[in-house]
Coordinates of C-alpha atoms in Angstrom, one line a residue:
Chain A
X1 CA 21.0 -12.1 -13.7
X2 CA 24.4 -13.1 -12.7
X3 CA 26.3 -12.7 -9.4
X4 CA 30.0 -11.9 -9.7
X5 CA 30.3 -12.8 -5.8
X6 CA 29.9 -16.9 -6.8
X7 CA 32.4 -18.7 -8.6
X8 CA 30.6 -22.0 -6.9
X9 CA 28.3 -23.7 -9.7
X10 CA 26.1 -26.6 -9.3
X11 CA 27.7 -30.0 -10.6
X12 CA 25.8 -31.3 -13.9
X13 CA 25.2 -34.3 -11.6
X14 CA 23.4 -32.2 -8.9
X15 CA 21.2 -30.7 -11.6
X16 CA 20.2 -33.8 -13.1
X17 CA 19.2 -35.2 -9.9
X18 CA 17.3 -31.7 -8.7
X19 CA 15.3 -32.3 -12.0
X20 CA 14.7 -35.8 -11.4
X21 CA 13.5 -35.0 -7.9
X22 CA 16.2 -37.5 -6.6
X23 CA 17.8 -35.2 -3.8
X24 CA 17.5 -34.6 0.1
X25 CA 15.6 -31.3 1.2
X26 CA 18.7 -29.4 2.4
X27 CA 20.5 -29.7 -0.9
X28 CA 17.5 -28.9 -2.9
X29 CA 17.0 -25.8 -1.0
X30 CA 20.6 -24.6 -1.1
X31 CA 20.5 -25.2 -5.0
X32 CA 17.1 -23.5 -5.3
X33 CA 18.8 -20.2 -3.3
X34 CA 21.6 -20.5 -5.9
X35 CA 19.4 -20.6 -9.1
X36 CA 17.8 -17.5 -8.0
X37 CA 21.0 -15.7 -8.2
X38 CA 22.7 -17.6 -11.1
X39 CA 22.0 -17.4 -14.7
X40 CA 24.5 -19.9 -15.5
X41 CA 22.9 -22.5 -13.4
X42 CA 19.5 -21.6 -14.5
X43 CA 20.7 -22.2 -18.1
X44 CA 22.4 -25.6 -17.0
X45 CA 19.2 -26.7 -15.8
X46 CA 17.2 -26.0 -18.7
X47 CA 17.7 -29.0 -21.0
X48 CA 16.2 -31.1 -18.0
X49 CA 12.8 -29.8 -19.1
X50 CA 11.2 -31.6 -22.1
X51 CA 11.3 -28.9 -24.9
X52 CA 7.9 -29.6 -26.3
X53 CA 6.5 -28.7 -22.5
X54 CA 8.3 -25.7 -22.7
X55 CA 6.8 -25.0 -26.2
X56 CA 3.6 -26.0 -25.2
X57 CA 3.8 -23.6 -22.2
X58 CA 4.8 -20.6 -24.6
X59 CA 1.7 -21.5 -27.0
X60 CA -0.5 -21.4 -24.0
X61 CA 0.8 -18.1 -22.8
X62 CA 0.8 -16.5 -26.3
X63 CA -2.8 -17.9 -26.7
X64 CA -3.8 -16.3 -23.4
X65 CA -2.1 -13.2 -24.4
X66 CA -4.1 -12.9 -27.5
X67 CA -7.2 -13.9 -25.8
X68 CA -9.9 -11.2 -25.0
X69 CA -9.4 -10.3 -21.0
X70 CA -12.3 -11.3 -18.9
X71 CA -14.1 -8.4 -17.5
X72 CA -14.4 -7.2 -14.1
X73 CA -17.4 -9.2 -13.1
X74 CA -16.1 -12.4 -14.7
X75 CA -12.8 -12.0 -12.7
X76 CA -14.7 -11.5 -9.6
X77 CA -16.7 -14.5 -10.1
X78 CA -13.5 -16.5 -11.0
X79 CA -12.0 -15.3 -7.7
X80 CA -15.2 -16.5 -5.8
X81 CA -14.5 -20.0 -7.1
X82 CA -16.9 -20.1 -10.2
X83 CA -15.6 -22.1 -12.9
X84 CA -14.2 -20.3 -15.9
X85 CA -17.0 -21.0 -18.5
X86 CA -19.5 -20.7 -16.1
X87 CA -18.2 -17.4 -14.8
X88 CA -18.1 -16.2 -18.6
X89 CA -21.6 -17.2 -18.9
X90 CA -22.9 -15.8 -15.7
X91 CA -21.3 -12.5 -16.5
X92 CA -23.1 -12.2 -19.6
X93 CA -26.3 -12.7 -18.0
X94 CA -28.1 -9.4 -18.6
X95 CA -29.2 -9.0 -14.7
X96 CA -25.5 -8.8 -13.9
X97 CA -24.9 -6.2 -16.2
X98 CA -25.0 -2.3 -15.2
X99 CA -27.4 -1.4 -17.5
X100 CA -29.9 -3.8 -16.4
X101 CA -29.2 -3.4 -12.7
X102 CA -29.8 0.4 -13.5
X103 CA -33.2 -0.3 -14.6
X104 CA -34.1 -2.3 -12.0
X105 CA -32.8 0.2 -9.4
X106 CA -34.8 2.9 -11.3
X107 CA -38.0 1.2 -11.3
X108 CA -37.9 -0.1 -7.7
X109 CA -37.0 3.7 -6.8
X110 CA -40.2 4.9 -8.3
X111 CA -42.0 2.2 -6.3
X112 CA -40.2 3.2 -3.2
X113 CA -41.2 6.9 -3.9
X114 CA -44.9 6.2 -4.5
X115 CA -44.9 4.3 -1.4
X116 CA -43.9 7.7 0.5
X117 CA -46.2 9.7 -1.5
X118 CA -49.5 7.6 -0.5
X119 CA -51.0 6.7 2.6
X120 CA -51.6 3.3 4.2
X121 CA -50.8 0.0 3.1
X122 CA -52.0 0.4 -0.4
X123 CA -49.0 2.8 -1.1
X124 CA -47.1 -0.1 -1.1
X125 CA -48.7 -1.9 -4.0
X126 CA -46.9 -0.6 -6.7
X127 CA -43.6 -1.9 -5.1
X128 CA -45.5 -5.3 -4.4
X129 CA -46.6 -5.5 -7.7
X130 CA -43.3 -4.8 -9.4
X131 CA -40.6 -6.4 -7.2
X132 CA -41.4 -10.0 -8.1
X133 CA -41.9 -9.3 -11.7
X134 CA -38.0 -8.1 -12.2
X135 CA -36.7 -11.4 -11.6
X136 CA -39.2 -12.8 -14.3
X137 CA -38.3 -10.5 -16.9
X138 CA -34.5 -11.1 -16.0
X139 CA -34.9 -14.6 -16.5
X140 CA -36.9 -14.6 -19.7
X141 CA -34.2 -11.6 -20.9
X142 CA -31.6 -14.1 -20.2
X143 CA -32.8 -16.8 -22.6
X144 CA -33.9 -14.6 -25.3
X145 CA -32.2 -14.3 -28.7
X146 CA -31.6 -10.7 -29.6
X147 CA -31.5 -9.7 -25.6
X148 CA -29.0 -12.1 -24.5
X149 CA -25.5 -11.6 -26.0
X150 CA -24.3 -15.0 -25.3
X151 CA -27.3 -16.6 -26.7
X152 CA -25.2 -18.6 -29.3
X153 CA -22.7 -19.2 -26.7
X154 CA -25.0 -20.5 -24.5
X155 CA -26.1 -22.9 -27.2
X156 CA -22.8 -24.2 -27.4
X157 CA -21.8 -24.3 -23.7
X158 CA -20.3 -27.4 -22.7
X159 CA -23.0 -28.1 -20.1
X160 CA -26.8 -29.5 -20.4
X161 CA -29.1 -26.1 -21.2
X162 CA -31.1 -27.0 -18.1
X163 CA -28.1 -26.6 -15.6
X164 CA -27.0 -23.2 -17.5
X165 CA -30.8 -22.2 -16.9
X166 CA -30.8 -23.0 -13.1
X167 CA -27.2 -21.2 -12.6
X168 CA -28.5 -18.4 -14.5
X169 CA -31.9 -18.1 -13.1
X170 CA -30.5 -18.3 -9.7
X171 CA -28.1 -15.7 -10.3
X172 CA -30.8 -13.4 -11.9
X173 CA -33.1 -14.2 -8.7
X174 CA -30.2 -13.6 -6.3
X175 CA -29.1 -10.2 -7.8
X176 CA -32.7 -8.7 -8.3
X177 CA -34.1 -9.9 -5.0
X178 CA -31.0 -8.4 -3.0
X179 CA -31.5 -5.0 -5.0
X180 CA -35.1 -5.2 -4.2
X181 CA -34.6 -6.0 -0.4
X182 CA -32.2 -3.1 -0.4
X183 CA -34.9 -1.0 -1.9
X184 CA -37.7 -2.3 0.7
X185 CA -35.4 -0.8 3.3
X186 CA -36.4 2.4 1.8
X187 CA -40.0 1.7 2.4
X188 CA -42.2 3.4 5.1
X189 CA -42.2 0.9 7.8
X190 CA -45.6 -0.9 7.9
X191 CA -44.9 -4.1 9.3
X192 CA -44.1 -7.2 7.6
X193 CA -46.1 -6.5 4.5
X194 CA -43.0 -4.9 3.1
X195 CA -41.5 -8.1 3.1
X196 CA -44.5 -9.9 1.4
X197 CA -43.2 -9.7 -2.1
X198 CA -40.4 -12.2 -1.5
X199 CA -42.6 -15.5 -1.8
X200 CA -44.3 -14.0 -5.1
X201 CA -40.7 -13.3 -6.5
X202 CA -39.5 -16.8 -6.3
X203 CA -43.0 -18.2 -7.0
X204 CA -43.7 -16.3 -10.4
X205 CA -39.8 -16.7 -11.2
X206 CA -40.6 -20.7 -11.1
X207 CA -43.6 -20.7 -12.7
X208 CA -42.1 -18.6 -15.7
X209 CA -39.7 -21.1 -16.1
X210 CA -42.3 -24.1 -15.9
X211 CA -44.4 -22.1 -18.4
X212 CA -41.1 -21.6 -20.6
X213 CA -41.2 -25.3 -21.1
X214 CA -44.3 -25.1 -23.0
X215 CA -43.8 -21.7 -24.9
X216 CA -41.0 -19.2 -25.5
X217 CA -39.6 -17.5 -22.3
X218 CA -40.9 -14.5 -23.4
X219 CA -44.2 -15.4 -23.8
X220 CA -44.2 -17.2 -20.8
X221 CA -42.9 -14.1 -18.5
X222 CA -45.5 -12.0 -20.3
X223 CA -48.1 -14.5 -19.2
X224 CA -47.0 -14.6 -15.7
X225 CA -46.7 -10.7 -15.4
X226 CA -50.4 -10.2 -17.0
X227 CA -51.7 -12.9 -14.7
X228 CA -49.9 -11.4 -11.6
X229 CA -50.8 -8.0 -12.3
X230 CA -54.6 -8.7 -13.2
X231 CA -55.3 -11.1 -10.3
X232 CA -53.8 -8.7 -7.5
X233 CA -55.5 -5.7 -9.1
X234 CA -58.6 -7.6 -9.4
X235 CA -58.7 -9.0 -6.0
X236 CA -58.2 -5.5 -4.7
X237 CA -61.0 -4.4 -6.9
X238 CA -63.3 -7.2 -5.7
X239 CA -62.7 -6.4 -2.2
X240 CA -63.1 -2.9 -2.3
X241 CA -65.9 -2.3 -4.8
X242 CA -64.4 -1.2 -8.2
X243 CA -61.1 -1.3 -10.0
X244 CA -60.4 2.7 -8.8
X245 CA -60.4 1.4 -5.2
X246 CA -57.2 -0.2 -5.8
X247 CA -55.4 3.2 -6.0
X248 CA -57.4 4.8 -3.0
X249 CA -55.5 4.5 0.2
X250 CA -56.5 2.0 2.4
X251 CA -55.2 -1.5 3.6
X252 CA -54.0 -4.3 1.2
X253 CA -56.7 -6.7 0.8
X254 CA -55.3 -8.6 -2.0
X255 CA -55.0 -12.5 -1.2
X256 CA -51.7 -12.7 -2.6
X257 CA -50.5 -10.8 0.4
X258 CA -52.2 -12.6 3.1
X259 CA -50.6 -15.6 5.1
X260 CA -53.1 -17.9 3.5
X261 CA -52.3 -16.5 0.0
X262 CA -48.2 -16.8 0.5
X263 CA -48.7 -20.5 1.7
X264 CA -50.9 -21.0 -1.5
X265 CA -47.8 -19.3 -3.3
X266 CA -45.4 -21.5 -1.9
X267 CA -47.3 -24.4 -3.1
X268 CA -47.7 -23.4 -6.5
X269 CA -43.6 -22.8 -6.5
X270 CA -43.2 -26.5 -5.5
X271 CA -45.6 -27.5 -8.0
X272 CA -43.9 -25.5 -10.8
X273 CA -40.6 -26.8 -9.8
X274 CA -41.9 -30.5 -10.5
X275 CA -43.2 -29.4 -13.6
X276 CA -39.6 -27.8 -14.6
X277 CA -37.8 -30.8 -13.2
X278 CA -40.0 -33.5 -15.1
X279 CA -39.9 -31.7 -18.5
X280 CA -36.3 -30.3 -18.1
X281 CA -35.5 -32.1 -21.4
X282 CA -37.4 -29.6 -23.2
X283 CA -34.8 -26.8 -22.9
X284 CA -32.4 -29.3 -24.5
X285 CA -34.8 -29.7 -27.2
X286 CA -35.2 -25.9 -27.7
X287 CA -31.4 -25.7 -28.2
X288 CA -31.4 -27.8 -31.5
X289 CA -34.0 -25.7 -33.0
Chain B
X1 CA 26.5 -11.0 -18.2
X2 CA 25.9 -14.6 -18.6
X3 CA 22.5 -13.8 -19.9
X4 CA 21.2 -16.4 -22.1
X5 CA 19.6 -17.6 -25.4
X6 CA 20.7 -15.2 -28.0
X7 CA 19.2 -12.4 -26.4
X8 CA 22.1 -9.8 -25.2
X9 CA 19.7 -8.0 -22.9
X10 CA 19.9 -8.5 -19.3
X11 CA 16.8 -9.5 -17.4
X12 CA 16.3 -6.1 -15.9
X13 CA 16.3 -4.8 -19.6
X14 CA 13.8 -7.3 -20.6
X15 CA 11.7 -6.3 -18.0
X16 CA 11.7 -2.7 -18.8
X17 CA 11.1 -3.6 -22.6
X18 CA 8.0 -5.6 -21.8
X19 CA 6.8 -2.4 -19.9
X20 CA 6.7 -0.8 -23.8
X21 CA 4.7 -4.1 -24.9
X22 CA 7.9 -5.7 -26.5
X23 CA 6.6 -9.2 -26.4
X24 CA 10.2 -10.7 -27.8
X25 CA 11.5 -9.7 -24.2
X26 CA 8.6 -11.8 -22.8
X27 CA 9.8 -14.5 -25.0
X28 CA 13.5 -14.5 -24.1
X29 CA 12.1 -14.1 -20.4
X30 CA 10.2 -17.0 -20.6
X31 CA 12.8 -19.3 -22.3
X32 CA 15.2 -18.3 -19.5
X33 CA 13.0 -18.9 -16.6
X34 CA 10.2 -21.1 -17.2
X35 CA 12.4 -24.3 -17.1
X36 CA 13.7 -23.8 -13.5
X37 CA 10.4 -22.4 -12.4
X38 CA 8.6 -25.4 -13.7
X39 CA 11.1 -27.8 -12.0
X40 CA 10.9 -25.7 -8.7
X41 CA 6.9 -25.7 -8.8
X42 CA 7.1 -29.4 -9.4
X43 CA 8.7 -30.2 -6.4
X44 CA 5.7 -28.4 -4.7
X45 CA 2.9 -29.8 -6.8
X46 CA 2.7 -33.3 -7.8
X47 CA -0.1 -32.4 -10.9
X48 CA 1.8 -31.5 -13.9
X49 CA -1.1 -29.6 -15.3
X50 CA -1.6 -27.7 -12.4
X51 CA 2.4 -26.8 -12.8
X52 CA 1.9 -25.8 -16.3
X53 CA -1.1 -23.6 -15.5
X54 CA 0.8 -21.8 -12.7
X55 CA 3.8 -21.0 -14.8
X56 CA 1.6 -19.6 -17.8
X57 CA -0.2 -17.6 -15.2
X58 CA 3.2 -16.4 -13.7
X59 CA 4.3 -15.1 -16.9
X60 CA 1.0 -13.6 -17.8
X61 CA 1.4 -11.5 -14.5
X62 CA 4.9 -10.9 -15.4
X63 CA 3.7 -9.4 -18.9
X64 CA 0.9 -7.6 -17.3
X65 CA 2.3 -6.0 -14.6
X66 CA 6.2 -5.4 -15.4
X67 CA 6.2 -2.3 -13.3
X68 CA 5.8 -4.7 -10.0
X69 CA 9.5 -5.5 -10.5
X70 CA 10.9 -2.7 -8.1
X71 CA 14.5 -3.3 -9.8
X72 CA 16.2 -4.2 -6.6
X73 CA 17.1 -8.0 -6.3
X74 CA 17.4 -10.6 -8.9
X75 CA 14.6 -10.8 -11.5
X76 CA 14.4 -14.7 -11.0
X77 CA 13.5 -14.2 -7.2
X78 CA 10.6 -11.5 -8.5
X79 CA 9.3 -14.4 -10.8
X80 CA 9.3 -16.9 -7.9
X81 CA 7.3 -14.6 -5.7
X82 CA 4.8 -14.5 -8.3
X83 CA 4.9 -18.3 -9.1
X84 CA 4.4 -19.6 -5.6
X85 CA 1.8 -17.4 -4.8
X86 CA -0.1 -18.3 -8.0
X87 CA 0.4 -21.8 -6.8
X88 CA -1.2 -20.9 -3.5
X89 CA -4.1 -19.4 -5.4
X90 CA -4.5 -22.6 -7.3
X91 CA -4.7 -24.7 -4.2
X92 CA -7.1 -22.4 -2.6
X93 CA -9.4 -22.5 -5.9
X94 CA -9.4 -26.3 -5.7
X95 CA -9.8 -26.4 -2.3
X96 CA -7.3 -29.4 -1.8
X97 CA -4.0 -29.2 0.0
X98 CA -0.6 -29.9 -2.1
X99 CA -0.1 -33.4 -2.9
X100 CA 3.8 -33.2 -1.9
X101 CA 5.6 -30.8 0.1
X102 CA 9.0 -29.9 -0.6
X103 CA 11.8 -27.4 -0.3
X104 CA 13.0 -24.0 -1.6
X105 CA 14.7 -20.8 -1.1
X106 CA 14.5 -17.2 -0.1
X107 CA 12.7 -14.1 -1.5
X108 CA 12.9 -11.4 1.2
X109 CA 14.2 -13.0 4.6
X110 CA 14.4 -11.4 8.1
X111 CA 17.3 -11.2 10.3
X112 CA 16.6 -14.2 11.7
X113 CA 16.0 -16.2 8.5
X114 CA 19.1 -14.6 6.9
X115 CA 21.0 -16.4 9.8
X116 CA 19.1 -19.5 8.7
X117 CA 20.2 -19.0 5.1
X118 CA 23.9 -18.1 5.7
X119 CA 24.4 -21.7 6.4
X120 CA 23.9 -23.7 3.1
X121 CA 25.4 -26.7 4.2
X122 CA 26.7 -28.8 7.2
X123 CA 24.5 -28.8 10.2
X124 CA 21.8 -26.9 9.1
X125 CA 21.3 -29.2 6.2
X126 CA 21.5 -32.1 8.2
X127 CA 18.8 -30.3 10.8
X128 CA 16.6 -29.4 8.0
X129 CA 16.7 -33.1 6.9
X130 CA 16.0 -34.0 10.2
X131 CA 12.6 -32.3 10.9
X132 CA 9.5 -34.2 10.6
X133 CA 8.0 -33.7 7.4
X134 CA 5.2 -31.6 8.7
X135 CA 7.6 -29.2 10.5
X136 CA 10.0 -29.2 7.3
X137 CA 7.1 -28.1 5.0
X138 CA 6.1 -25.2 7.5
X139 CA 9.9 -24.1 7.6
X140 CA 10.2 -24.2 3.8
X141 CA 6.9 -22.6 2.9
X142 CA 7.5 -19.7 5.4
X143 CA 11.1 -19.4 5.8
X144 CA 12.7 -20.8 2.6
X145 CA 9.7 -19.9 -0.2
X146 CA 9.1 -16.6 1.4
X147 CA 5.1 -17.0 2.2
X148 CA 3.4 -15.3 4.9
X149 CA 1.5 -17.8 7.5
X150 CA -1.6 -17.3 5.6
X151 CA -0.4 -18.3 2.4
X152 CA 1.8 -21.2 3.9
X153 CA -1.3 -22.6 5.5
X154 CA -3.4 -22.4 2.1
X155 CA -0.2 -24.2 0.3
X156 CA -0.3 -26.9 2.9
X157 CA -4.1 -27.1 3.5
X158 CA -3.7 -26.7 7.1
X159 CA -4.9 -23.9 9.6
X160 CA -2.9 -20.9 9.9
X161 CA -2.6 -21.6 13.7
X162 CA -0.9 -24.9 13.1
X163 CA 1.4 -23.1 10.8
X164 CA 2.8 -20.9 13.6
X165 CA 2.8 -23.9 16.3
X166 CA 4.9 -25.9 14.0
X167 CA 7.2 -23.2 13.0
X168 CA 7.6 -22.4 16.9
X169 CA 8.2 -26.2 17.4
X170 CA 10.9 -26.2 14.3
X171 CA 12.9 -23.0 15.4
X172 CA 14.5 -24.5 18.7
X173 CA 15.5 -27.7 16.8
X174 CA 17.0 -25.6 13.8
X175 CA 18.8 -23.2 16.4
X176 CA 20.5 -26.2 18.2
X177 CA 22.1 -27.2 15.2
X178 CA 23.5 -23.7 14.6
X179 CA 25.1 -23.4 18.0

């Protein structure tokens, strides 16, 4: 755009010194104001910039235009300061996708409804059983060929597989636990027991990661789930005479939800963490297979 | 008139053409405006890689949201408004203050700022040069680059309250130069 009101134009020497940065502040201000209005001086300034640099800028621009646009989640993560490639891999983590979250919400919804349908603490049992298993399933799904759309991308990610695993597991655990915590608000108020799923959720996730250093993630998750469900229902049954007792109204007696049981689960978590850190190179080896 | 580099269209026409997905219009805008934008940003950021990224981001925004240009004022001023804010975003993302503070001029000045801008040379220039680097950086970011207090704070890596107090200290000095 040109400015007919201006007949003043910058001297070549002034433009040159501006481009070099060899100019006082007031004159630079003045020139910059003029440049916004004057196409002729902008054009005269252009040769001061290396053409290779401008071509590079244009090529980069074209590449960015042709690249697929990042999804909404990816842009949100980027805005929160997550680095680009991390954001892409995170956004592709199944738990961050709507269909997965919808499944989680649905499952927890049933559990909450069941809690309202029953009487006494034991009506919470389904919720307490289910909530800790969701992050376990999420983590396993994040690392399984066929379920994880970025399986191949993750293999080639410019970071150790272990870092990726930690980042994604944290994301899975975080999102699922937030959803479960919101769902727990809908539970009938029966004291601290409505929060008793928190420790098991962390414990089971870490244990499944530890197991995943020995076997496939899905197998590890299934093992953890089986042991958890069997253990909780079994201990309910043992203390109350028979498996059917677990479905009768009454207080929850399973050891996992007592203070001692929760402490034991914390200890198990720490142990599992040690296993994960000492065997983390197993995740790297997995990648080469 | 005086539009450049083979494309007979004016900047405004190029922006309109971009809305219809004409990539050659973006090419022309880029060749006209990338050089001065790059130089002007370089005076505010010493890292060439960041400057190049900001220039690219700016034209990406120009391409994606040509409707944001309201049709009043020079297209160059609109591009600058996008560019300087992208630079602020970069600094925020990298959580580090800009390396070197410099100067610039106007997008939409207020009445008082208009008064300041009305005098391009002479006493005001001298007064601006006399300000301490800290005060000058604040004047440049807010008055001349057209940033808000918060944006200026991010650009300079200082709290917003500090931007305000420095601006209050700079004003009497500049006013004195004008009277």
